[in-house]
XYZ file of C-alpha atoms in Angstrom:
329
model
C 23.191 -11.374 11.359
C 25.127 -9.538 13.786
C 24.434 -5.293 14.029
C 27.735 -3.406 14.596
C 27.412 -1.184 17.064
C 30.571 0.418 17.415
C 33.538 0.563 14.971
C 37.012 2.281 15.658
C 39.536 2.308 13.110
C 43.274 3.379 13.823
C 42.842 5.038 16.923
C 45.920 6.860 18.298
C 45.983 8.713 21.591
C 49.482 10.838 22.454
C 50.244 12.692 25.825
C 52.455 15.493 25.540
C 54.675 15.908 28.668
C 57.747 17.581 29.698
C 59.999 14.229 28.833
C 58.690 13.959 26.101
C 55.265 12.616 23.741
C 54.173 9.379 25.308
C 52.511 7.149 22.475
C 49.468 5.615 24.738
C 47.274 3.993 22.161
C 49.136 3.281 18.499
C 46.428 2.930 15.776
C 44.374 0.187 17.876
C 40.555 -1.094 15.707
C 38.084 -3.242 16.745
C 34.125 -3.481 16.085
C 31.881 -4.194 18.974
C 28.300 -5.782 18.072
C 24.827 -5.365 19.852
C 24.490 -7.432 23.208
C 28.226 -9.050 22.305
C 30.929 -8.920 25.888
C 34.274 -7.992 24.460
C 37.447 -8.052 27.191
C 40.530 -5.658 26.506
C 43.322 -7.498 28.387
C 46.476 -6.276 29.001
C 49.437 -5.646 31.648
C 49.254 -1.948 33.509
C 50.476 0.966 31.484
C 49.102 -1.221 28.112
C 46.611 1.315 26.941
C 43.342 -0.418 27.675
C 41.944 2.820 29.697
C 43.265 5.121 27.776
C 41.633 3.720 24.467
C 38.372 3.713 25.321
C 38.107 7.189 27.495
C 39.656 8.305 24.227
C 36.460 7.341 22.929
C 33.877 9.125 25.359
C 36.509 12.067 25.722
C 37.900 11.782 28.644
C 41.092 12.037 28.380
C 42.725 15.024 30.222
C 43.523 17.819 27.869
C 46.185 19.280 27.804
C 48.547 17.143 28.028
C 46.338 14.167 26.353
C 45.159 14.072 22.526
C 43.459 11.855 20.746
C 45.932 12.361 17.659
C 43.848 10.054 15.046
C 41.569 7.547 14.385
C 37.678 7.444 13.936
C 35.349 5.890 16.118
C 31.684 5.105 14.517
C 28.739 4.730 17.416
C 25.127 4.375 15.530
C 26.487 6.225 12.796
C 28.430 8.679 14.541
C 32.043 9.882 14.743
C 32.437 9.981 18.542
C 35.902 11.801 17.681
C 34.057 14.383 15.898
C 31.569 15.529 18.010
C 31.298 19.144 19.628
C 31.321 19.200 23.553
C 28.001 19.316 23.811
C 27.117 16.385 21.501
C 29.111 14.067 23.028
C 28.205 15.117 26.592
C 24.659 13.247 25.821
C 26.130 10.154 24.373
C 28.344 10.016 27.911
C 26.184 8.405 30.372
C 23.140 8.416 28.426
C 24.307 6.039 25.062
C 27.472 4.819 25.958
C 27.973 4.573 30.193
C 31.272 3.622 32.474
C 32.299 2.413 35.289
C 35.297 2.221 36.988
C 38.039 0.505 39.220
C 37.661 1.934 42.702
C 34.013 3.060 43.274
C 34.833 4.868 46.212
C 36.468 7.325 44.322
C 33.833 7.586 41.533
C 31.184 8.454 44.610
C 30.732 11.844 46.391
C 31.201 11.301 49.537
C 28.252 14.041 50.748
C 25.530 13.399 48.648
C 23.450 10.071 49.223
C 23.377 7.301 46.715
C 19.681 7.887 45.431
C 20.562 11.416 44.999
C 24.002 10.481 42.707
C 21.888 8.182 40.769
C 18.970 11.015 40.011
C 21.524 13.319 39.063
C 21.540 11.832 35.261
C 18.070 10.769 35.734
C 16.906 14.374 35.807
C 19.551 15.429 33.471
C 19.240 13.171 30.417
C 15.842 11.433 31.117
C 13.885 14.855 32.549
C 12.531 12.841 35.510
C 11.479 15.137 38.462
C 13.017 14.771 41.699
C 10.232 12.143 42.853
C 10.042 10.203 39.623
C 14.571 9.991 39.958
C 13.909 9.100 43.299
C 11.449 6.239 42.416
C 13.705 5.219 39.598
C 16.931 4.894 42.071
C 15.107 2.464 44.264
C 14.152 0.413 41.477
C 17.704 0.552 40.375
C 19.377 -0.428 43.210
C 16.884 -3.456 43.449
C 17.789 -4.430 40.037
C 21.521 -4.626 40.687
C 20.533 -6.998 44.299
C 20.638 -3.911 46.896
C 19.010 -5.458 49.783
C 16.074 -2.962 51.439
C 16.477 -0.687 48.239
C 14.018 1.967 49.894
C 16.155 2.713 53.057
C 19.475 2.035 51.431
C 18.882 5.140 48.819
C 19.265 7.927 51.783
C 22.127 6.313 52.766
C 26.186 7.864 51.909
C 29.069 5.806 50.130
C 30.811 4.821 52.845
C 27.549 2.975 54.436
C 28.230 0.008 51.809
C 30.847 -2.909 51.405
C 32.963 -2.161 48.671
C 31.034 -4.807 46.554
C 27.774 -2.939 47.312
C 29.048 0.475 46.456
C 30.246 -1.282 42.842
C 27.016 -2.341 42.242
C 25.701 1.145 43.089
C 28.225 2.590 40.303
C 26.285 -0.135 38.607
C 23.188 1.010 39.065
C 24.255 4.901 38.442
C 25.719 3.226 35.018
C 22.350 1.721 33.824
C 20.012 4.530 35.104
C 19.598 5.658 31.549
C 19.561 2.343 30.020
C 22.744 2.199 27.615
C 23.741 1.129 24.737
C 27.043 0.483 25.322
C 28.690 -0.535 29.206
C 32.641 0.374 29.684
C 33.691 -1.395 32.627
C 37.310 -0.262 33.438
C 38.894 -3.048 35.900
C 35.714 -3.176 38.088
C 36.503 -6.307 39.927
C 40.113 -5.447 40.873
C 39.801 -4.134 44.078
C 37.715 -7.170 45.190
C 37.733 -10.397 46.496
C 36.847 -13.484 44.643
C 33.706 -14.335 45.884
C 32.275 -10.439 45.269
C 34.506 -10.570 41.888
C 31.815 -13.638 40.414
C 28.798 -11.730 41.965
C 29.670 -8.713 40.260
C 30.712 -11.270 36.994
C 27.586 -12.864 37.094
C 25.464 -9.593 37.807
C 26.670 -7.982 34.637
C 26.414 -10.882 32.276
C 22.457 -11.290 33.814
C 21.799 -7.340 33.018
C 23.422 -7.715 30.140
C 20.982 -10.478 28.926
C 18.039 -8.837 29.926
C 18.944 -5.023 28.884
C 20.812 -5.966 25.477
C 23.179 -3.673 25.782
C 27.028 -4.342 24.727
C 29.911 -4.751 27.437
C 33.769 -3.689 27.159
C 35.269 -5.427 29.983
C 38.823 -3.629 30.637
C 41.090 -6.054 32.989
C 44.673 -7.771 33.725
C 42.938 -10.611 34.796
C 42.473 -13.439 32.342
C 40.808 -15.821 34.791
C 37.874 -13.095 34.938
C 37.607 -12.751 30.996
C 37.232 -16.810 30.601
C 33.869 -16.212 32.901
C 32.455 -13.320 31.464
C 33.792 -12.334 27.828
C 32.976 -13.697 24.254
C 35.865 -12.433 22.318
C 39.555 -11.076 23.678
C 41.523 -8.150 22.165
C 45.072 -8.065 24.168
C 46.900 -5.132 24.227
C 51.114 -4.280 25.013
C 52.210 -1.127 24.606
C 49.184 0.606 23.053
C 48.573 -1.778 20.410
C 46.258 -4.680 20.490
C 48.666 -7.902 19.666
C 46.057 -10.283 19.431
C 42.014 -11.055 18.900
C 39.983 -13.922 19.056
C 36.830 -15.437 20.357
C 38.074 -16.445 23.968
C 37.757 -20.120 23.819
C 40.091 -20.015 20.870
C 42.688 -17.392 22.219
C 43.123 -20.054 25.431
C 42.782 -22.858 22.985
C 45.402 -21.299 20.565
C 47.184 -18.416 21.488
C 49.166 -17.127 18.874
C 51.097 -14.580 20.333
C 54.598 -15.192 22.280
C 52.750 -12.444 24.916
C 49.651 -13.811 25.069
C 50.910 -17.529 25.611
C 52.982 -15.724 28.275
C 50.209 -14.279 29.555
C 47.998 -17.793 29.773
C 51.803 -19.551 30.869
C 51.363 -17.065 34.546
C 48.130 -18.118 35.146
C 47.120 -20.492 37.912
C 45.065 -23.515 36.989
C 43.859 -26.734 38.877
C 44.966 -28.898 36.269
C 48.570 -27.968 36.703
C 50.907 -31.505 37.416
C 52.709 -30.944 41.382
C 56.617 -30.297 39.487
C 54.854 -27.967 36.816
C 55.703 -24.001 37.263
C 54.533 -21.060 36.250
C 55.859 -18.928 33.771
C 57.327 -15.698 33.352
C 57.375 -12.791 30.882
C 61.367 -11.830 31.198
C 62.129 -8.587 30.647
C 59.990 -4.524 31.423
C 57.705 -3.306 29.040
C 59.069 -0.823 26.699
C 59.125 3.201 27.003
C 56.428 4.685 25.525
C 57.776 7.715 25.179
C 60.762 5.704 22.949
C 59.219 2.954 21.422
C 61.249 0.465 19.028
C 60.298 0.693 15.406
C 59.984 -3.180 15.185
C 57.519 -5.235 17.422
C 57.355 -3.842 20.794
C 57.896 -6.683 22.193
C 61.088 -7.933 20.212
C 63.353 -7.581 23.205
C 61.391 -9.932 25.792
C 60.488 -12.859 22.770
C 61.804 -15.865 23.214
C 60.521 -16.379 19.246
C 61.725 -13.424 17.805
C 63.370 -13.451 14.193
C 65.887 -10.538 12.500
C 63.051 -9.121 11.352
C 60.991 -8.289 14.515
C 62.836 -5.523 15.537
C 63.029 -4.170 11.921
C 59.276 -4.333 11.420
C 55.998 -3.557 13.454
C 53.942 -6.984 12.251
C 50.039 -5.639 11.429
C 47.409 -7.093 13.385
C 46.350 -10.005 10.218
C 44.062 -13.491 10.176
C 45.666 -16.375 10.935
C 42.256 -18.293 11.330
C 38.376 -17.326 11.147
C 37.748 -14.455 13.792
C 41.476 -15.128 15.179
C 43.698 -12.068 14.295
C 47.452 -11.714 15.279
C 50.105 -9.134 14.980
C 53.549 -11.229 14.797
C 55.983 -12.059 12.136
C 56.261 -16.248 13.659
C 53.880 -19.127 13.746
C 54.555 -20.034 17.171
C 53.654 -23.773 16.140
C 56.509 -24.144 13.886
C 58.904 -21.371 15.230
C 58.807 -20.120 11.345
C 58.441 -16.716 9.673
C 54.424 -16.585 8.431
């Protein structure tokens, strides 16, 4: 039997600007089990980031609020915790990483002595047991000559060896939970499947639980277990990901799969295109969000938000049309 380890429920983050409130993340839930990879996929702007910093608290504030929701971690409401509380869980329970490392690192302070920094603050390791602890570390995430390398400064390493140091920093305190926001972006292919394969090896050998945050749905078919895709703060569709590329069953998901390259494409076969710009989320429609770029939509889409319902075991969907037979569910 599968242990739940985390479990949000209607989420809603809201940033509250001059133009106006921008509606980031609109009621999104998911559950996350122990040692399970989960992949948040969606175009930029989507919400993916947003939702889970929401969850950690890191969302600027002002003008950022996490506005409602609950979010259960080992029996927990992350949402509800004092400053200090949840200050522990970050980096010690729950850890993230993120898209461009070089910005993540200090650029005056060595690696081994960024890395002992949480040692020494949530495990109570002295400066030579955090030192001893960043070599291992780096060794476990492949840092070649571990025991030089941890004098060394950021910009000493490729950017594929400074994401594996963010790795590293990540897993110093052993975690229950990995967020990894976009962390192969900013890569190239071959270092994007080293980092891929990296992750999925730690993942087997720690047990902890990944949330993989990208755009890129080639990556997810290498690395997740089940998909949640998000437009315009709310997730549209979830499924294990050999059924979501099996049988999408959302217009923006299919569109999604439609754009991406593939080998087994015939020579006069295109790609696809999602017409149309994402919505403003500071004026979102009161019907399905994304109503005006469906090439399925019904009278009622625009009407009516669809809720995110089964349409098959573990397969969820939030749309009023079986794309199948083009009729209203």
């Amino acid at each position: 039997m599968t242990e739940t380890l985390l479990e949000v429920r209607d989420l809603e983050t809201r940033f509250f600007t001059p133009d106006g409130v921008v509606k980031a993340v609109n009621g999104i839930s998911y559950t996350l089990n122990k040692g399970e990879i989960m992949a948040i996929v969606g175009e930029s702007g989507c919400g993916k980031s947003v939702g889970v910093m929401s969850l950690i608290r890191l969302i600027p504030e002002p003008p950022g609020k996490v506005t409602g929701g609950e979010a259960f971690f080992m029996g927990q409401d992350l949402l509800k915790m004092d400053k200090e509380s949840i200050r522990q869980v970050r980096g010690r329970e729950i850890a993230m990483i993120f898209q461009d490392p070089m910005t993540s690192l200090n650029p005056v302070l060595t690696i081994g002595h960024q890395i002992s920094e949480s040692l020494k603050a949530h495990m109570g390791l002295d400066k030579q047991e955090a030192r001893q602890r960043a070599i291992e570390l780096l060794e476990m995430v492949n840092i070649p000559e571990a025991g030089n390398r941890v004098d060394d400064y950021p910009h000493q390493f490729s950017g594929g060896m400074r994401q594996r140091v963010m790795i590293a920093m990540a897993l110093s305190c052993m975690p229950h939970i990995l967020i990894a926001d976009e962390p192969t972006t900013a890569l190239d292919v071959t270092i994007q499947a080293q980092i891929v394969k990296l992750v999925k090896r730690l993942r087997d050998e720690l047990g902890m639980a990944v949330i993989w945050i990208t755009h890129d749905l080639g990556v997810v078919a290498g690395i997740a277990e089940r998909v949640a895709v998000m437009y315009a703060g709310s997730i549209v569709e979830e499924a294990q990901v050999d059924d979501l590329y099996e049988r999408a069953a959302h217009p923006y998901t299919y569109g999604l799969l439609g754009s991406l390259p593939r080998l087994d494409l015939l020579r006069d076969e295109r790609l696809t295109s999602i017409d149309g710009m994402p919505p403003d989320l500071i004026a979102l429609p009161e019907g399905c969000p994304f109503a005006p770029r469906c090439s399925y939509a019904i009278d009622r889409c625009p009407r009516e938000k669809p809720p995110l319902l089964p349409v098959a075991p573990r397969h969820k969907v939030a749309c009023w049309v079986d794309l199948n037979t083009g009729r209203e569910r």
